[in-house]
C-alpha cells in the first residue's frame, strides 16, 4: 500500500526503530482490513467509519494464528481469567487491551495528519482530538516542573487506559527461577537483566566488545535515544558470562570484538533473537507455574534499586533511562504482596485489641475454686 509505505518511510527517516515501524504497520493493517470489509477507500474515510472502527476494536475478539480448524468471528467478553496462583497476574481476555486500542488510535490519527499535511489525504482527520482539549500548540508547552505531566492532547475515540503498577518478582521466587535455568548463557542473561535493569532488546543487541568486567560495566544502546550508555552490573553476572564464554569457545561460534554477544545453543548457531529469549523464559516459568515476562526483570531491578536507601531516585532514573522522574517514582509503590501482608497484620492487630473481656464471676462463687477447676487465674 503506497500511502502506508510513504508514511513508514517518513517514520524511518525520523529515526524510529524497526519495532516501532512494525507496531505502526500492524495497526494500519487492522484499519485497512476494516475499511475493506465496509467497502470504503482509505482517503474517503470519515469520522463515522472511525467511530465504528473504535467500537468494533473494543468489542471484537483478537485474531489468532490460522489453524486447521478456523474459528468463527464473535464478540469479545473482555473478561479476564483467573489470576495466576504464583504471580497474581490475571489472565488476559480474548479482546484487545485498552493500551492496544489507544495505540491504534494514536497511529491512525498521526497517519491521517501526515497525509493531510502532504495534501494526499482528507482535509478532516477521521480520528480528531477531543474538543475539550487544546488543539493547537505543543503539548505541555508551559509545564511547571513542580507539577505532574498531564495528557493535553487526547483523541476523541481514545479509551481510558488504566494505570498499572509494575509487578516485581519477589526474591524467594527469583531464586527458584534462577535455579531452574539450564545453561550458563541463560544464567548470565538473567543476572544482567536483574542487576542492570536494561530492556530485553537492549541486552540482546550487545557485542563482545561491550563487556568491561574489570570495571563491572556493560554498554547498551538505549531504545528511545539510540545512545550508547554504560550500565553497572553485579559481579555474579560477569562470572556467569565468563562461564558462557567458555561454552562459546567449545561451540565454535564466530569470534571477534564486533560479533554478537549472545548466540543460540543449537546448530546452526545464529545470534539469539528476542523471541528465542522469550521462549526460554516461558519454559522456565512453566516449570514453576508462573507467568512472569522478561520485562518483569526490568521492573524487579528498578524496584530493588528504588527501595535501597543508599541510592537516590535520580540515580535509579539514570540507570533505567527514564526521561521523567515521575516514571521512576512508580517503583516506590508497594507491591501486591506487601500490601496484602500489611492489611492482614492490621486485621490481626484489630482482632487482638477488640477481644471481649472475660465474663465476671457471679456472686457467691469462690475465685480460687474456679481457678482450680477451669485453670483460670484468680
mmCIF file of C-alpha atoms in Angstrom:
data_model
loop_
_atom_site.group_PDB
_atom_site.id
_atom_site.type_symbol
_atom_site.label_atom_id
_atom_site.label_comp_id
_atom_site.label_asym_id
_atom_site.label_seq_id
_atom_site.Cartn_x
_atom_site.Cartn_y
_atom_site.Cartn_z
ATOM 1 C CA UNK A 1 0.000 0.000 0.000
ATOM 2 C CA UNK A 2 1.716 3.138 -1.222
ATOM 3 C CA UNK A 3 0.125 5.541 1.343
ATOM 4 C CA UNK A 4 1.351 3.306 4.169
ATOM 5 C CA UNK A 5 4.790 2.895 2.598
ATOM 6 C CA UNK A 6 5.234 6.657 2.332
ATOM 7 C CA UNK A 7 4.191 7.124 5.939
ATOM 8 C CA UNK A 8 6.556 4.408 7.186
ATOM 9 C CA UNK A 9 9.453 5.816 5.173
ATOM 10 C CA UNK A 10 8.873 9.169 6.825
ATOM 11 C CA UNK A 11 8.991 7.498 10.244
ATOM 12 C CA UNK A 12 12.169 5.689 9.295
ATOM 13 C CA UNK A 13 13.783 8.947 8.242
ATOM 14 C CA UNK A 14 12.900 10.480 11.619
ATOM 15 C CA UNK A 15 14.912 7.795 13.432
ATOM 16 C CA UNK A 16 12.176 5.386 14.519
ATOM 17 C CA UNK A 17 13.265 1.830 15.267
ATOM 18 C CA UNK A 18 12.206 -1.267 13.375
ATOM 19 C CA UNK A 19 9.978 -2.421 16.229
ATOM 20 C CA UNK A 20 8.155 0.922 16.129
ATOM 21 C CA UNK A 21 7.599 0.622 12.386
ATOM 22 C CA UNK A 22 6.269 -2.894 12.819
ATOM 23 C CA UNK A 23 3.780 -1.863 15.506
ATOM 24 C CA UNK A 24 2.574 1.025 13.337
ATOM 25 C CA UNK A 25 2.191 -1.302 10.336
ATOM 26 C CA UNK A 26 0.117 -3.794 12.352
ATOM 27 C CA UNK A 27 -2.299 -1.043 13.438
ATOM 28 C CA UNK A 28 -2.615 0.243 9.886
ATOM 29 C CA UNK A 29 -3.197 -3.272 8.565
ATOM 30 C CA UNK A 30 -6.074 -3.715 11.025
ATOM 31 C CA UNK A 31 -7.604 -0.422 9.856
ATOM 32 C CA UNK A 32 -7.138 -1.371 6.192
ATOM 33 C CA UNK A 33 -8.953 -4.673 6.696
ATOM 34 C CA UNK A 34 -11.829 -2.886 8.405
ATOM 35 C CA UNK A 35 -12.147 -0.432 5.511
ATOM 36 C CA UNK A 36 -12.085 -3.304 3.028
ATOM 37 C CA UNK A 37 -14.908 -5.009 4.941
ATOM 38 C CA UNK A 38 -17.123 -1.902 4.894
ATOM 39 C CA UNK A 39 -16.166 -1.007 1.325
ATOM 40 C CA UNK A 40 -14.670 2.448 1.938
ATOM 41 C CA UNK A 41 -11.400 3.768 0.483
ATOM 42 C CA UNK A 42 -8.788 4.996 2.956
ATOM 43 C CA UNK A 43 -8.910 8.585 1.647
ATOM 44 C CA UNK A 44 -12.730 8.578 1.773
ATOM 45 C CA UNK A 45 -12.996 7.502 5.391
ATOM 46 C CA UNK A 46 -14.968 9.845 7.614
ATOM 47 C CA UNK A 47 -15.493 10.127 11.334
ATOM 48 C CA UNK A 48 -18.383 7.715 11.009
ATOM 49 C CA UNK A 49 -16.020 4.936 9.943
ATOM 50 C CA UNK A 50 -13.554 5.952 12.649
ATOM 51 C CA UNK A 51 -16.286 5.804 15.277
ATOM 52 C CA UNK A 52 -17.477 2.394 14.075
ATOM 53 C CA UNK A 53 -13.904 1.101 13.997
ATOM 54 C CA UNK A 54 -13.340 2.298 17.557
ATOM 55 C CA UNK A 55 -16.473 0.458 18.679
ATOM 56 C CA UNK A 56 -15.525 -2.664 16.741
ATOM 57 C CA UNK A 57 -11.979 -2.969 18.090
ATOM 58 C CA UNK A 58 -13.239 -2.674 21.662
ATOM 59 C CA UNK A 59 -15.812 -5.438 21.159
ATOM 60 C CA UNK A 60 -14.243 -7.926 18.776
ATOM 61 C CA UNK A 61 -12.016 -10.863 19.655
ATOM 62 C CA UNK A 62 -8.324 -10.773 18.803
ATOM 63 C CA UNK A 63 -7.205 -12.538 15.666
ATOM 64 C CA UNK A 64 -5.237 -15.687 16.380
ATOM 65 C CA UNK A 65 -2.872 -17.639 14.195
ATOM 66 C CA UNK A 66 -4.558 -19.639 11.471
ATOM 67 C CA UNK A 67 -5.125 -23.252 12.482
ATOM 68 C CA UNK A 68 -6.610 -26.293 10.819
ATOM 69 C CA UNK A 69 -9.954 -25.503 12.452
ATOM 70 C CA UNK A 70 -10.925 -21.880 11.726
ATOM 71 C CA UNK A 71 -12.721 -20.047 14.485
ATOM 72 C CA UNK A 72 -15.863 -18.127 13.761
ATOM 73 C CA UNK A 73 -15.876 -14.420 14.415
ATOM 74 C CA UNK A 74 -17.526 -13.455 17.651
ATOM 75 C CA UNK A 75 -17.729 -10.641 20.137
ATOM 76 C CA UNK A 76 -15.254 -10.383 22.955
ATOM 77 C CA UNK A 77 -16.381 -10.772 26.532
ATOM 78 C CA UNK A 78 -13.304 -8.773 27.582
ATOM 79 C CA UNK A 79 -13.405 -10.647 30.877
ATOM 80 C CA UNK A 80 -10.009 -11.508 32.298
ATOM 81 C CA UNK A 81 -9.389 -15.021 33.522
ATOM 82 C CA UNK A 82 -8.418 -16.237 36.962
ATOM 83 C CA UNK A 83 -5.179 -14.767 38.334
ATOM 84 C CA UNK A 84 -2.023 -16.853 38.280
ATOM 85 C CA UNK A 85 -1.535 -18.556 41.670
ATOM 86 C CA UNK A 86 2.173 -17.625 41.750
ATOM 87 C CA UNK A 87 2.369 -14.133 40.268
ATOM 88 C CA UNK A 88 -1.183 -12.897 40.849
ATOM 89 C CA UNK A 89 -1.484 -11.651 37.263
ATOM 90 C CA UNK A 90 -4.981 -12.048 35.799
ATOM 91 C CA UNK A 91 -5.133 -13.993 32.563
ATOM 92 C CA UNK A 92 -5.704 -11.803 29.536
ATOM 93 C CA UNK A 93 -9.105 -11.906 27.896
ATOM 94 C CA UNK A 94 -9.812 -12.587 24.247
ATOM 95 C CA UNK A 95 -10.322 -8.909 23.404
ATOM 96 C CA UNK A 96 -7.842 -6.156 22.640
ATOM 97 C CA UNK A 97 -6.324 -4.483 25.678
ATOM 98 C CA UNK A 98 -7.137 -0.777 26.265
ATOM 99 C CA UNK A 99 -3.475 0.076 25.653
ATOM 100 C CA UNK A 100 -3.633 -1.601 22.227
ATOM 101 C CA UNK A 101 -6.792 0.333 21.326
ATOM 102 C CA UNK A 102 -5.219 3.602 22.473
ATOM 103 C CA UNK A 103 -2.051 2.908 20.478
ATOM 104 C CA UNK A 104 -4.103 2.157 17.385
ATOM 105 C CA UNK A 105 -5.984 5.456 17.714
ATOM 106 C CA UNK A 106 -2.726 7.385 18.030
ATOM 107 C CA UNK A 107 -1.190 5.704 14.977
ATOM 108 C CA UNK A 108 -4.233 6.310 12.773
ATOM 109 C CA UNK A 109 -4.502 9.944 13.863
ATOM 110 C CA UNK A 110 -0.821 10.521 13.017
ATOM 111 C CA UNK A 111 -1.247 8.704 9.695
ATOM 112 C CA UNK A 112 -4.056 10.995 8.567
ATOM 113 C CA UNK A 113 -2.293 14.082 9.930
ATOM 114 C CA UNK A 114 0.711 13.197 7.787
ATOM 115 C CA UNK A 115 -1.315 12.793 4.581
ATOM 116 C CA UNK A 116 -3.342 15.915 5.330
ATOM 117 C CA UNK A 117 -0.144 17.955 5.566
ATOM 118 C CA UNK A 118 1.145 16.364 2.346
ATOM 119 C CA UNK A 119 -2.131 17.082 0.538
ATOM 120 C CA UNK A 120 -2.753 13.415 -0.284
ATOM 121 C CA UNK A 121 -5.446 12.641 2.286
ATOM 122 C CA UNK A 122 -8.750 14.011 3.523
ATOM 123 C CA UNK A 123 -8.838 17.545 4.867
ATOM 124 C CA UNK A 124 -10.657 16.469 8.042
ATOM 125 C CA UNK A 125 -8.917 13.830 10.113
ATOM 126 C CA UNK A 126 -11.273 10.878 10.770
ATOM 127 C CA UNK A 127 -9.644 10.490 14.195
ATOM 128 C CA UNK A 128 -9.861 14.027 15.665
ATOM 129 C CA UNK A 129 -8.707 15.319 19.007
ATOM 130 C CA UNK A 130 -11.137 15.699 21.861
ATOM 131 C CA UNK A 131 -12.970 19.013 21.625
ATOM 132 C CA UNK A 132 -12.385 19.691 25.324
ATOM 133 C CA UNK A 133 -8.596 19.529 24.843
ATOM 134 C CA UNK A 134 -6.333 22.113 23.337
ATOM 135 C CA UNK A 135 -5.867 21.579 19.622
ATOM 136 C CA UNK A 136 -3.008 23.944 18.844
ATOM 137 C CA UNK A 137 0.483 24.315 20.133
ATOM 138 C CA UNK A 138 2.934 21.864 21.556
ATOM 139 C CA UNK A 139 1.586 19.656 24.375
ATOM 140 C CA UNK A 140 2.783 20.728 27.834
ATOM 141 C CA UNK A 141 4.409 23.840 26.367
ATOM 142 C CA UNK A 142 4.073 25.725 29.693
ATOM 143 C CA UNK A 143 4.614 22.785 32.019
ATOM 144 C CA UNK A 144 5.523 23.611 35.605
ATOM 145 C CA UNK A 145 8.402 21.326 36.728
ATOM 146 C CA UNK A 146 6.762 21.060 40.165
ATOM 147 C CA UNK A 147 3.554 19.607 38.711
ATOM 148 C CA UNK A 148 2.836 16.208 37.195
ATOM 149 C CA UNK A 149 2.637 15.714 33.446
ATOM 150 C CA UNK A 150 -0.925 15.876 32.173
ATOM 151 C CA UNK A 151 -2.191 14.472 28.868
ATOM 152 C CA UNK A 152 -3.208 17.594 26.960
ATOM 153 C CA UNK A 153 -3.858 16.068 23.545
ATOM 154 C CA UNK A 154 -6.324 13.202 23.759
ATOM 155 C CA UNK A 155 -8.141 11.660 20.817
ATOM 156 C CA UNK A 156 -11.923 11.704 20.759
ATOM 157 C CA UNK A 157 -12.101 7.932 20.239
ATOM 158 C CA UNK A 158 -9.272 7.068 22.607
ATOM 159 C CA UNK A 159 -10.263 4.822 25.550
ATOM 160 C CA UNK A 160 -9.083 5.350 29.093
ATOM 161 C CA UNK A 161 -6.013 3.245 29.805
ATOM 162 C CA UNK A 162 -5.846 2.064 33.435
ATOM 163 C CA UNK A 163 -2.646 2.735 35.308
ATOM 164 C CA UNK A 164 -0.784 -0.459 36.047
ATOM 165 C CA UNK A 165 1.595 -0.914 38.960
ATOM 166 C CA UNK A 166 4.874 -2.546 37.876
ATOM 167 C CA UNK A 167 4.994 -6.113 39.145
ATOM 168 C CA UNK A 168 8.377 -7.157 40.516
ATOM 169 C CA UNK A 169 9.488 -10.726 41.134
ATOM 170 C CA UNK A 170 9.863 -11.499 44.880
ATOM 171 C CA UNK A 171 13.350 -12.518 45.963
ATOM 172 C CA UNK A 172 12.373 -16.035 47.029
ATOM 173 C CA UNK A 173 10.665 -16.729 43.714
ATOM 174 C CA UNK A 174 13.540 -15.211 41.767
ATOM 175 C CA UNK A 175 15.931 -17.623 43.478
ATOM 176 C CA UNK A 176 13.722 -20.542 42.410
ATOM 177 C CA UNK A 177 13.510 -19.159 38.881
ATOM 178 C CA UNK A 178 17.276 -18.701 38.649
ATOM 179 C CA UNK A 179 17.872 -22.251 39.909
ATOM 180 C CA UNK A 180 15.629 -23.588 37.109
ATOM 181 C CA UNK A 181 17.796 -22.127 34.330
ATOM 182 C CA UNK A 182 19.588 -24.783 32.302
ATOM 183 C CA UNK A 183 22.637 -23.094 30.781
ATOM 184 C CA UNK A 184 25.316 -20.559 31.635
ATOM 185 C CA UNK A 185 24.002 -18.348 28.824
ATOM 186 C CA UNK A 186 20.564 -18.136 30.402
ATOM 187 C CA UNK A 187 22.036 -17.514 33.857
ATOM 188 C CA UNK A 188 24.247 -14.725 32.506
ATOM 189 C CA UNK A 189 21.326 -13.094 30.693
ATOM 190 C CA UNK A 190 19.025 -13.161 33.710
ATOM 191 C CA UNK A 191 21.815 -11.950 36.010
ATOM 192 C CA UNK A 192 22.490 -8.959 33.745
ATOM 193 C CA UNK A 193 18.789 -8.172 33.380
ATOM 194 C CA UNK A 194 18.137 -8.225 37.122
ATOM 195 C CA UNK A 195 21.253 -6.194 38.013
ATOM 196 C CA UNK A 196 21.281 -3.540 35.274
ATOM 197 C CA UNK A 197 17.567 -3.035 34.578
ATOM 198 C CA UNK A 198 18.252 -2.980 30.840
ATOM 199 C CA UNK A 199 15.464 -3.798 28.433
ATOM 200 C CA UNK A 200 15.464 -7.233 26.870
ATOM 201 C CA UNK A 201 16.235 -5.965 23.362
ATOM 202 C CA UNK A 202 18.981 -3.665 24.650
ATOM 203 C CA UNK A 203 20.869 -6.530 26.276
ATOM 204 C CA UNK A 204 20.364 -8.910 23.362
ATOM 205 C CA UNK A 205 21.850 -6.323 20.988
ATOM 206 C CA UNK A 206 25.221 -6.264 22.740
ATOM 207 C CA UNK A 207 28.521 -7.206 21.106
ATOM 208 C CA UNK A 208 31.600 -8.907 22.527
ATOM 209 C CA UNK A 209 33.345 -5.555 22.975
ATOM 210 C CA UNK A 210 30.545 -4.157 25.142
ATOM 211 C CA UNK A 211 31.673 -6.020 28.292
ATOM 212 C CA UNK A 212 34.163 -4.437 30.702
ATOM 213 C CA UNK A 213 34.454 -6.902 33.597
ATOM 214 C CA UNK A 214 37.364 -5.042 35.194
ATOM 215 C CA UNK A 215 35.087 -2.060 35.874
ATOM 216 C CA UNK A 216 31.832 -4.091 36.152
ATOM 217 C CA UNK A 217 30.282 -2.120 33.283
ATOM 218 C CA UNK A 218 28.435 -3.048 30.112
ATOM 219 C CA UNK A 219 27.455 -0.838 27.189
ATOM 220 C CA UNK A 220 23.970 -0.945 25.669
ATOM 221 C CA UNK A 221 22.174 1.077 23.010
ATOM 222 C CA UNK A 222 19.114 2.738 24.520
ATOM 223 C CA UNK A 223 15.764 2.033 22.921
ATOM 224 C CA UNK A 224 14.458 5.572 22.547
ATOM 225 C CA UNK A 225 17.506 7.824 22.088
ATOM 226 C CA UNK A 226 19.700 5.152 20.424
ATOM 227 C CA UNK A 227 22.555 6.479 22.562
ATOM 228 C CA UNK A 228 25.278 4.236 23.955
ATOM 229 C CA UNK A 229 25.107 4.112 27.754
ATOM 230 C CA UNK A 230 27.269 2.284 30.272
ATOM 231 C CA UNK A 231 25.444 0.396 32.999
ATOM 232 C CA UNK A 232 26.921 -1.101 36.178
ATOM 233 C CA UNK A 233 26.256 -4.802 36.693
ATOM 234 C CA UNK A 234 26.762 -7.259 39.531
ATOM 235 C CA UNK A 235 29.918 -9.348 39.860
ATOM 236 C CA UNK A 236 27.889 -12.561 39.657
ATOM 237 C CA UNK A 237 26.653 -11.597 36.211
ATOM 238 C CA UNK A 238 30.220 -11.326 34.892
ATOM 239 C CA UNK A 239 31.109 -14.691 36.455
ATOM 240 C CA UNK A 240 28.234 -16.389 34.622
ATOM 241 C CA UNK A 241 29.188 -14.547 31.437
ATOM 242 C CA UNK A 242 32.758 -15.829 31.696
ATOM 243 C CA UNK A 243 31.483 -19.377 32.007
ATOM 244 C CA UNK A 244 29.290 -18.782 28.985
ATOM 245 C CA UNK A 245 32.298 -17.555 27.000
ATOM 246 C CA UNK A 246 33.980 -20.894 27.641
ATOM 247 C CA UNK A 247 30.913 -22.584 26.170
ATOM 248 C CA UNK A 248 31.162 -20.372 23.072
ATOM 249 C CA UNK A 249 34.762 -21.468 22.527
ATOM 250 C CA UNK A 250 33.747 -25.131 22.580
ATOM 251 C CA UNK A 251 30.782 -24.468 20.285
ATOM 252 C CA UNK A 252 32.966 -22.816 17.669
ATOM 253 C CA UNK A 253 30.862 -19.719 17.154
ATOM 254 C CA UNK A 254 32.395 -16.774 15.254
ATOM 255 C CA UNK A 255 34.927 -14.889 17.341
ATOM 256 C CA UNK A 256 35.670 -11.169 17.257
ATOM 257 C CA UNK A 257 35.022 -7.996 19.186
ATOM 258 C CA UNK A 258 32.286 -6.950 16.739
ATOM 259 C CA UNK A 259 30.462 -10.264 16.868
ATOM 260 C CA UNK A 260 27.125 -10.582 18.752
ATOM 261 C CA UNK A 261 27.420 -11.442 22.430
ATOM 262 C CA UNK A 262 24.541 -13.917 22.646
ATOM 263 C CA UNK A 263 24.097 -16.982 20.422
ATOM 264 C CA UNK A 264 21.708 -19.887 20.165
ATOM 265 C CA UNK A 265 22.769 -23.168 21.763
ATOM 266 C CA UNK A 266 21.793 -25.406 18.840
ATOM 267 C CA UNK A 267 23.105 -25.688 15.334
ATOM 268 C CA UNK A 268 23.085 -23.805 13.085
ATOM 269 C CA UNK A 269 24.443 -21.208 15.504
ATOM 270 C CA UNK A 270 22.971 -17.754 14.987
ATOM 271 C CA UNK A 271 22.531 -14.618 17.115
ATOM 272 C CA UNK A 272 19.904 -15.015 19.830
ATOM 273 C CA UNK A 273 16.720 -13.107 18.993
ATOM 274 C CA UNK A 274 14.150 -11.633 21.347
ATOM 275 C CA UNK A 275 11.657 -14.372 20.537
ATOM 276 C CA UNK A 276 14.243 -17.049 21.374
ATOM 277 C CA UNK A 277 14.983 -15.461 24.753
ATOM 278 C CA UNK A 278 11.271 -15.023 25.406
ATOM 279 C CA UNK A 279 10.642 -18.701 24.660
ATOM 280 C CA UNK A 280 13.455 -19.686 27.022
ATOM 281 C CA UNK A 281 11.888 -17.630 29.813
ATOM 282 C CA UNK A 282 8.469 -19.137 29.089
ATOM 283 C CA UNK A 283 9.851 -22.653 29.610
ATOM 284 C CA UNK A 284 11.334 -21.652 32.961
ATOM 285 C CA UNK A 285 8.019 -20.088 34.015
ATOM 286 C CA UNK A 286 6.133 -23.223 33.012
ATOM 287 C CA UNK A 287 8.278 -25.338 35.332
ATOM 288 C CA UNK A 288 7.247 -23.090 38.254
ATOM 289 C CA UNK A 289 3.648 -22.482 37.220
ATOM 290 C CA UNK A 290 4.316 -18.728 36.846
ATOM 291 C CA UNK A 291 3.791 -16.240 34.028
ATOM 292 C CA UNK A 292 6.476 -13.591 34.519
ATOM 293 C CA UNK A 293 7.904 -11.863 31.472
ATOM 294 C CA UNK A 294 11.326 -10.573 30.528
ATOM 295 C CA UNK A 295 10.162 -7.028 31.214
ATOM 296 C CA UNK A 296 9.308 -8.034 34.785
ATOM 297 C CA UNK A 297 13.052 -8.477 35.334
ATOM 298 C CA UNK A 298 13.479 -4.793 34.489
ATOM 299 C CA UNK A 299 10.689 -3.905 36.941
ATOM 300 C CA UNK A 300 12.338 -6.060 39.601
ATOM 301 C CA UNK A 301 15.703 -4.357 39.128
ATOM 302 C CA UNK A 302 14.116 -0.903 39.362
ATOM 303 C CA UNK A 303 12.160 -1.849 42.499
ATOM 304 C CA UNK A 304 15.284 -3.170 44.194
ATOM 305 C CA UNK A 305 17.261 -0.032 43.447
ATOM 306 C CA UNK A 306 14.405 2.338 44.313
ATOM 307 C CA UNK A 307 13.962 0.731 47.747
ATOM 308 C CA UNK A 308 17.667 0.974 48.576
ATOM 309 C CA UNK A 309 18.135 3.929 50.911
ATOM 310 C CA UNK A 310 21.739 4.415 49.766
ATOM 311 C CA UNK A 311 20.657 5.130 46.184
ATOM 312 C CA UNK A 312 18.932 8.351 45.221
ATOM 313 C CA UNK A 313 15.919 8.294 42.929
ATOM 314 C CA UNK A 314 17.828 10.288 40.320
ATOM 315 C CA UNK A 315 20.469 7.549 40.214
ATOM 316 C CA UNK A 316 17.767 4.988 39.514
ATOM 317 C CA UNK A 317 16.326 7.273 36.835
ATOM 318 C CA UNK A 318 19.690 7.473 35.071
ATOM 319 C CA UNK A 319 20.247 3.715 35.165
ATOM 320 C CA UNK A 320 16.738 2.946 33.905
ATOM 321 C CA UNK A 321 16.926 5.603 31.187
ATOM 322 C CA UNK A 322 13.664 7.337 32.124
ATOM 323 C CA UNK A 323 13.027 10.754 30.609
ATOM 324 C CA UNK A 324 10.975 11.963 33.592
ATOM 325 C CA UNK A 325 11.429 11.371 37.296
ATOM 326 C CA UNK A 326 7.706 10.715 37.663
ATOM 327 C CA UNK A 327 8.201 7.492 35.695
ATOM 328 C CA UNK A 328 10.764 6.298 38.228
ATOM 329 C CA UNK A 329 8.536 7.214 41.169
ATOM 330 C CA UNK A 330 6.039 4.482 40.315
ATOM 331 C CA UNK A 331 8.548 1.923 41.621
ATOM 332 C CA UNK A 332 8.095 3.344 45.103
ATOM 333 C CA UNK A 333 4.540 1.975 45.125
ATOM 334 C CA UNK A 334 4.178 -1.041 47.465
ATOM 335 C CA UNK A 335 3.844 -4.397 45.774
ATOM 336 C CA UNK A 336 0.764 -6.583 45.978
ATOM 337 C CA UNK A 337 2.366 -8.979 48.471
ATOM 338 C CA UNK A 338 3.494 -6.126 50.726
ATOM 339 C CA UNK A 339 0.021 -4.581 50.759
ATOM 340 C CA UNK A 340 -1.683 -7.907 51.485
ATOM 341 C CA UNK A 341 0.780 -8.705 54.279
ATOM 342 C CA UNK A 342 0.310 -5.261 55.846
ATOM 343 C CA UNK A 343 -3.501 -5.376 55.698
ATOM 344 C CA UNK A 344 -3.622 -8.895 57.176
ATOM 345 C CA UNK A 345 -1.371 -7.746 60.009
ATOM 346 C CA UNK A 346 -3.744 -4.803 60.541
ATOM 347 C CA UNK A 347 -6.713 -7.164 60.846
ATOM 348 C CA UNK A 348 -4.783 -9.352 63.301
ATOM 349 C CA UNK A 349 -3.993 -6.351 65.490
ATOM 350 C CA UNK A 350 -7.621 -5.243 65.403
ATOM 351 C CA UNK A 351 -8.836 -8.665 66.432
ATOM 352 C CA UNK A 352 -6.473 -8.730 69.394
ATOM 353 C CA UNK A 353 -7.460 -5.272 70.652
ATOM 354 C CA UNK A 354 -11.199 -5.837 70.222
ATOM 355 C CA UNK A 355 -11.407 -9.081 72.129
ATOM 356 C CA UNK A 356 -14.229 -9.067 74.634
ATOM 357 C CA UNK A 357 -13.217 -9.010 78.309
ATOM 358 C CA UNK A 358 -13.602 -12.246 80.304
ATOM 359 C CA UNK A 359 -17.010 -12.683 81.933
ATOM 360 C CA UNK A 360 -17.372 -11.615 85.548
ATOM 361 C CA UNK A 361 -17.974 -14.187 88.252
ATOM 362 C CA UNK A 362 -21.447 -14.424 89.662
ATOM 363 C CA UNK A 363 -21.873 -13.569 93.311
ATOM 364 C CA UNK A 364 -21.307 -16.467 95.691
ATOM 365 C CA UNK A 365 -18.536 -18.286 93.758
ATOM 366 C CA UNK A 366 -15.045 -18.656 95.165
ATOM 367 C CA UNK A 367 -12.460 -17.397 92.604
ATOM 368 C CA UNK A 368 -9.783 -19.778 93.923
ATOM 369 C CA UNK A 369 -12.022 -22.794 93.453
ATOM 370 C CA UNK A 370 -12.902 -21.790 89.879
ATOM 371 C CA UNK A 371 -9.222 -21.319 89.016
ATOM 372 C CA UNK A 372 -8.506 -24.847 90.221
ATOM 373 C CA UNK A 373 -11.420 -26.331 88.275
ATOM 374 C CA UNK A 374 -11.050 -24.417 84.983
ATOM 375 C CA UNK A 375 -7.411 -23.306 85.077
ATOM 376 C CA UNK A 376 -8.267 -19.620 85.045
ATOM 377 C CA UNK A 377 -6.191 -17.122 87.002
ATOM 378 C CA UNK A 378 -7.808 -15.912 90.202
#
